[in-house]
PDB file of C-alpha atoms in Angstrom:
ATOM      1  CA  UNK A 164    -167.139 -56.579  34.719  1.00 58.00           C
ATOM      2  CA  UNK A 165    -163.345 -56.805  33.886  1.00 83.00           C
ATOM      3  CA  UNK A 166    -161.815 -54.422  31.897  1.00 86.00           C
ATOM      4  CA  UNK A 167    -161.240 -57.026  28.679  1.00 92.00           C
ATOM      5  CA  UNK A 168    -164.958 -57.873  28.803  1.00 91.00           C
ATOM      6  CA  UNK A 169    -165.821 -53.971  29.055  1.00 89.00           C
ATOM      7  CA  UNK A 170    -163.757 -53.224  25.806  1.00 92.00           C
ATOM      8  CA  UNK A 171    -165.143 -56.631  24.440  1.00 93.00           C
ATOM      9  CA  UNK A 172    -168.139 -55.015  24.599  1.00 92.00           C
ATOM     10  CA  UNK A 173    -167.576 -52.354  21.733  1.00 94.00           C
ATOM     11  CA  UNK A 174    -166.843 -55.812  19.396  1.00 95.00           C
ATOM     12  CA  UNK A 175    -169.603 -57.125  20.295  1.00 95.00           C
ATOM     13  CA  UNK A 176    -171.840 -54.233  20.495  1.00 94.00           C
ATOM     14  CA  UNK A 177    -170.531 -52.124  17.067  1.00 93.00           C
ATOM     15  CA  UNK A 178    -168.261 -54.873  15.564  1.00 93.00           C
ATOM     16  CA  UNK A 179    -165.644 -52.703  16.021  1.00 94.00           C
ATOM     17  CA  UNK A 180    -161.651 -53.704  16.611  1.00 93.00           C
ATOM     18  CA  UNK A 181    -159.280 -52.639  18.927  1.00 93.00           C
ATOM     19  CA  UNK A 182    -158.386 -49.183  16.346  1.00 91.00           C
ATOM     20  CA  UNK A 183    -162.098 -48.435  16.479  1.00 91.00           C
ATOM     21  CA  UNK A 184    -162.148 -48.540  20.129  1.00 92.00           C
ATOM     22  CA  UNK A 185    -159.214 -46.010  20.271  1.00 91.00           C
ATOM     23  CA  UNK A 186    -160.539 -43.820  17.429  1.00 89.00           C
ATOM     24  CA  UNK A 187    -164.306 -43.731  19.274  1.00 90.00           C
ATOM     25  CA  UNK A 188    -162.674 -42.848  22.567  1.00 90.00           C
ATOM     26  CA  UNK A 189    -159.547 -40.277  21.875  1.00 88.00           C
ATOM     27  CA  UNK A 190    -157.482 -42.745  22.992  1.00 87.00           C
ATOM     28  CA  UNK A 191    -153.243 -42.563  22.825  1.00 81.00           C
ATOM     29  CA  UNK A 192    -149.794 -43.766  24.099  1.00 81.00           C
ATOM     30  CA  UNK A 193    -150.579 -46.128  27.364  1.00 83.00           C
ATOM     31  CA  UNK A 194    -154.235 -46.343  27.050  1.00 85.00           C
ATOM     32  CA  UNK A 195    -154.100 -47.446  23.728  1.00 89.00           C
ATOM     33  CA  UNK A 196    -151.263 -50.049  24.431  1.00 91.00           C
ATOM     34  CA  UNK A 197    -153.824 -51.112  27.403  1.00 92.00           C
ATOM     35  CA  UNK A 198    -156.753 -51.669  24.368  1.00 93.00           C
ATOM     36  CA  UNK A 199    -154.471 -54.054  22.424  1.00 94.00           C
ATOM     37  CA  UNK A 200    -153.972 -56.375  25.242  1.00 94.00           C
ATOM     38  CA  UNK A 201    -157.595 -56.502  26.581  1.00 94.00           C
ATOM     39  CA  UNK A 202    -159.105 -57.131  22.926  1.00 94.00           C
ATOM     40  CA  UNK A 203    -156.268 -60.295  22.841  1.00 95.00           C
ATOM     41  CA  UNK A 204    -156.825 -61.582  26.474  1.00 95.00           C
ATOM     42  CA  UNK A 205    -160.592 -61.599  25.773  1.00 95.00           C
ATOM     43  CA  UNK A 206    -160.161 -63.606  22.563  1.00 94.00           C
ATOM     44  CA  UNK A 207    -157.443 -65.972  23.921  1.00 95.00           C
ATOM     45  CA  UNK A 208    -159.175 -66.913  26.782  1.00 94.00           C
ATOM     46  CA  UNK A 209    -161.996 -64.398  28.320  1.00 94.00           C
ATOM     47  CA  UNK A 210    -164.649 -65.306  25.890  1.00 94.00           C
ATOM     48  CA  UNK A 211    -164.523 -68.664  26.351  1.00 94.00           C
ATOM     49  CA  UNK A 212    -164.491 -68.680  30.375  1.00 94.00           C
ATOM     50  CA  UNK A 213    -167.436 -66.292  30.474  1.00 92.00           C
ATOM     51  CA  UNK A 214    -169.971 -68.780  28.165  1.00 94.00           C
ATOM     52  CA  UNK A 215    -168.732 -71.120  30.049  1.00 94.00           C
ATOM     53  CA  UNK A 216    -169.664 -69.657  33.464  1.00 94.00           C
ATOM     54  CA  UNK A 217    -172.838 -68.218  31.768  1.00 93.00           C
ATOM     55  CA  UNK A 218    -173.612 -72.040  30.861  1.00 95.00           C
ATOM     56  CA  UNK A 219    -173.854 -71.515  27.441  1.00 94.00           C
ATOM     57  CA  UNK A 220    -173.351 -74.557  25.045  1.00 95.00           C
ATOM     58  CA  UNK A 221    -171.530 -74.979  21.688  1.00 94.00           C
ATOM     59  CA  UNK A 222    -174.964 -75.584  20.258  1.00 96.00           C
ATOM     60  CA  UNK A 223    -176.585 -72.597  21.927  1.00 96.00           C
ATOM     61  CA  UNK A 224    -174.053 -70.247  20.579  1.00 95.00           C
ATOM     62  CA  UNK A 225    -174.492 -71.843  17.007  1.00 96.00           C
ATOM     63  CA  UNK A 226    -178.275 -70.967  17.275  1.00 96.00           C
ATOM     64  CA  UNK A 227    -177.608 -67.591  18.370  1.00 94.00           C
ATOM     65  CA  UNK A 228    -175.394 -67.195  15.334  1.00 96.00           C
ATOM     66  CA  UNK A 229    -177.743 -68.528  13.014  1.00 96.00           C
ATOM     67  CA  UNK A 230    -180.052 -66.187  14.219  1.00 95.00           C
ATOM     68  CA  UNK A 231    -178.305 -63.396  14.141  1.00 95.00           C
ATOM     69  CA  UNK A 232    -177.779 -64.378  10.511  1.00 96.00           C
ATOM     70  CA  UNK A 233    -181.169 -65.441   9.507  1.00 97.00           C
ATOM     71  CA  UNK A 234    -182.936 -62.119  11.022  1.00 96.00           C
ATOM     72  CA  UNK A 235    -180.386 -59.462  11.922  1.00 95.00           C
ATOM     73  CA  UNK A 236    -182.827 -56.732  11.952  1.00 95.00           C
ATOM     74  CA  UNK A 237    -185.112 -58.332  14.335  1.00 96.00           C
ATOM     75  CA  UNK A 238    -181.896 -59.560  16.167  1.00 95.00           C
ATOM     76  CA  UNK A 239    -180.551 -56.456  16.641  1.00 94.00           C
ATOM     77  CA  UNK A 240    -183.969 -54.762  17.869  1.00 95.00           C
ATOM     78  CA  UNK A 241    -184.138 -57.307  20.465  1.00 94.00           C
ATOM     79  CA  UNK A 242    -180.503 -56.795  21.341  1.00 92.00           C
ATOM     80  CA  UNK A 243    -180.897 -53.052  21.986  1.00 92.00           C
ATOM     81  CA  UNK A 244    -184.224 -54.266  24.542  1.00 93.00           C
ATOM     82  CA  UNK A 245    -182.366 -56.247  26.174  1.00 90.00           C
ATOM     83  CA  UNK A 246    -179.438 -53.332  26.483  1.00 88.00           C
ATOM     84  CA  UNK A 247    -181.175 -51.154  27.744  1.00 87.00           C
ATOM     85  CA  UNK A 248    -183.296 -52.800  30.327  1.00 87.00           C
ATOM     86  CA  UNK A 249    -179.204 -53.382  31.804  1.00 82.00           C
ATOM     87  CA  UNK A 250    -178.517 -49.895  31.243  1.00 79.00           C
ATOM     88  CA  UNK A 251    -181.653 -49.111  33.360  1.00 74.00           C
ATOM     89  CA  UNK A 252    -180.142 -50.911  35.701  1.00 72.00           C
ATOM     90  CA  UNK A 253    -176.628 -49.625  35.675  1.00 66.00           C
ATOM     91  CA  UNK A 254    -178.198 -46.239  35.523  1.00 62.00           C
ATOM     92  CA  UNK A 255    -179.736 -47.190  38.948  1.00 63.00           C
ATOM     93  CA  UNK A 256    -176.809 -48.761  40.434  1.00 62.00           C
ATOM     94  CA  UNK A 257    -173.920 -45.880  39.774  1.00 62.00           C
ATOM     95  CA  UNK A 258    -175.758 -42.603  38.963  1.00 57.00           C
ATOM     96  CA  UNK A 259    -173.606 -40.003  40.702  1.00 64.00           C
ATOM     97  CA  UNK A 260    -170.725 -41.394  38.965  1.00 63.00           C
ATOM     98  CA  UNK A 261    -171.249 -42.627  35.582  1.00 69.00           C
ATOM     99  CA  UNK A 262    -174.371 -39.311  34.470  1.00 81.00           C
ATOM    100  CA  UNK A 263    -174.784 -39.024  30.777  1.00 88.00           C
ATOM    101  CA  UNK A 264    -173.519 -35.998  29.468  1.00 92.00           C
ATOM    102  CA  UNK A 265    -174.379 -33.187  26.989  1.00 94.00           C
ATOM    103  CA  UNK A 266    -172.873 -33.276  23.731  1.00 94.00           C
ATOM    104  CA  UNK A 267    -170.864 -29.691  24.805  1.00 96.00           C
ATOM    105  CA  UNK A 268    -169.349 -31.979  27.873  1.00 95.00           C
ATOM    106  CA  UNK A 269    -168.289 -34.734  25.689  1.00 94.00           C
ATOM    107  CA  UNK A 270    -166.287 -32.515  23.769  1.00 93.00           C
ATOM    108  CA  UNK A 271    -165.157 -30.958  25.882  1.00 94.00           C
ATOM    109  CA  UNK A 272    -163.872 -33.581  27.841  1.00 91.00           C
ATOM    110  CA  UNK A 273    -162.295 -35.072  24.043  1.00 90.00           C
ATOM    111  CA  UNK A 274    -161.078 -31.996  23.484  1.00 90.00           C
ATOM    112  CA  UNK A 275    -158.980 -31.329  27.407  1.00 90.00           C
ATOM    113  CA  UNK A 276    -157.958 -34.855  27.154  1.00 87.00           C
ATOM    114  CA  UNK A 277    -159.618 -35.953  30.404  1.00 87.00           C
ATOM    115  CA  UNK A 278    -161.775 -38.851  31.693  1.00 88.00           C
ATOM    116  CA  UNK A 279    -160.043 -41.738  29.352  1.00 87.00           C
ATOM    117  CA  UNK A 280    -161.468 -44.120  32.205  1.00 86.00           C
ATOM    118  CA  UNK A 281    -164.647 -42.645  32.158  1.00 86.00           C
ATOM    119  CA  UNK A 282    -165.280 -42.498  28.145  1.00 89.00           C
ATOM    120  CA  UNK A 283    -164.167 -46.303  28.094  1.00 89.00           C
ATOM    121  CA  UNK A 284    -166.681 -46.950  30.377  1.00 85.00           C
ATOM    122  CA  UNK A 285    -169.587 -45.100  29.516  1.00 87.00           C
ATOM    123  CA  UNK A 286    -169.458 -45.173  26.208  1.00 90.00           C
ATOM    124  CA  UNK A 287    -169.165 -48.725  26.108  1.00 89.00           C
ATOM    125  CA  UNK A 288    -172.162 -49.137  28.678  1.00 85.00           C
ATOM    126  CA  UNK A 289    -174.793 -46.332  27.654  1.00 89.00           C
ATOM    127  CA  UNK A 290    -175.824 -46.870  23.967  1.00 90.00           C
ATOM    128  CA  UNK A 291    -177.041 -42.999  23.876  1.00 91.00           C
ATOM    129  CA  UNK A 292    -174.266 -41.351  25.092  1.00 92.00           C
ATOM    130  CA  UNK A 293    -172.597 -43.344  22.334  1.00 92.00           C
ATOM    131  CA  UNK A 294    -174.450 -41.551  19.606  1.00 91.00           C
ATOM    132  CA  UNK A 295    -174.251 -38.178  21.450  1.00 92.00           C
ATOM    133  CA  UNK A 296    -170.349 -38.098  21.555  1.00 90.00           C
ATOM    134  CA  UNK A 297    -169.731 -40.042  18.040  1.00 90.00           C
ATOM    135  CA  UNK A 298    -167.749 -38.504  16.242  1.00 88.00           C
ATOM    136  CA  UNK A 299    -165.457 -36.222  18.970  1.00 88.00           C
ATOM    137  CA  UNK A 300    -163.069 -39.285  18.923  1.00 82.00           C
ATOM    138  CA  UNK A 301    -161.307 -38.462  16.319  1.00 70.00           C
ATOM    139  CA  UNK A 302    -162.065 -37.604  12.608  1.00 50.00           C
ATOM    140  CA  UNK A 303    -162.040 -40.828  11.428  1.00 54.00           C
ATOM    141  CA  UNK A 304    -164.772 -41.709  13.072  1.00 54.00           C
ATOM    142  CA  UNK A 305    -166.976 -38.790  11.931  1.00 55.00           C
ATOM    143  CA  UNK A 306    -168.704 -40.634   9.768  1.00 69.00           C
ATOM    144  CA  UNK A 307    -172.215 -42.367  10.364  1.00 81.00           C
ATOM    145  CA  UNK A 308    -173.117 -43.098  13.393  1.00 85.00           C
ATOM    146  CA  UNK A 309    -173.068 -46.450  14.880  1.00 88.00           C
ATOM    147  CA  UNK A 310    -175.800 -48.880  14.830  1.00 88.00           C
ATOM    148  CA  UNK A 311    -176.052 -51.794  17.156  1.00 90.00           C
ATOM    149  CA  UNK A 312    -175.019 -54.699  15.598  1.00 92.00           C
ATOM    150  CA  UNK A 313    -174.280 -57.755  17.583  1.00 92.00           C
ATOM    151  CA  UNK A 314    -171.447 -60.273  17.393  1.00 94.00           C
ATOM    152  CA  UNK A 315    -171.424 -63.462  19.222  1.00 92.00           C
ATOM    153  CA  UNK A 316    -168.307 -64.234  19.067  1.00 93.00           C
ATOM    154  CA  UNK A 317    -164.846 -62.631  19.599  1.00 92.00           C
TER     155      UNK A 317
END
């Protein structure tokens, strides 16, 4: 996974923008410079190459759209399956380094300023851990937590 298709992932996931990302995350200075460019390069050009090495047509993407329209509640449910049969395997694939953690390790990792690499990550990856450490980010994003809700495009 490169990194602008990992950060892609928190669009496409939450609908969130490059800000959110940083907010989420306790991102700052070069790491949040390094956010900007990824969310750009993805859009530019990333998005496009991928559907196009996943094989997916124009018309294929418009039916996923309309989908996601027509039934977003049942689009979403089926999203979050399909999620987290990958994050069953990802789980099996890297477990010594990428564990879940409590919600006292998340903050304290947010609040020591360590493991920006690791909170881009996993958070982006492991749709639990996500609700476990909303909110440590910063206290903008203290509100509701997030709710799957899948964009198709960039």
């Amino acid at each position: 996974v490169s990194r602008d298709a990992l950060i892609a992932l928190y669009h496409h996931s939450y609908g969130w923008g490059a800000g959110d990302v940083i907010a989420v995350t306790g991102l700052n200075g070069l790491e949040s410079q390094r956010i900007y460019k990824n969310f750009r390069r993805w859009r530019e050009s990333g998005w496009q190459r991928t559907m196009d090495e996943m094989g997916l047509t124009k018309a294929e993407l418009v039916e996923l759209e309309s989908q996601r329209q027509r039934q977003r509640q049942r689009f979403n449910s089926e999203a979050e399956r399909l999620i987290r049969v990958a994050q069953g395997h990802y789980r099996k694939s890297e477990p010594d380094h990428y564990p879940c953690l409590s919600r006292s390790q998340w903050s304290e990792m947010f609040a020591q300023g360590y493991g920006c690499d690791y909170r881009i990550w996993h958070l982006a990856l492991c749709l639990d851990c996500m609700q476990t450490a909303w909110g440590l980010g910063s206290s903008e994003s203290s509100g509701e937590k997030p709710r799957l809700e899948l964009q198709v495009r960039p």
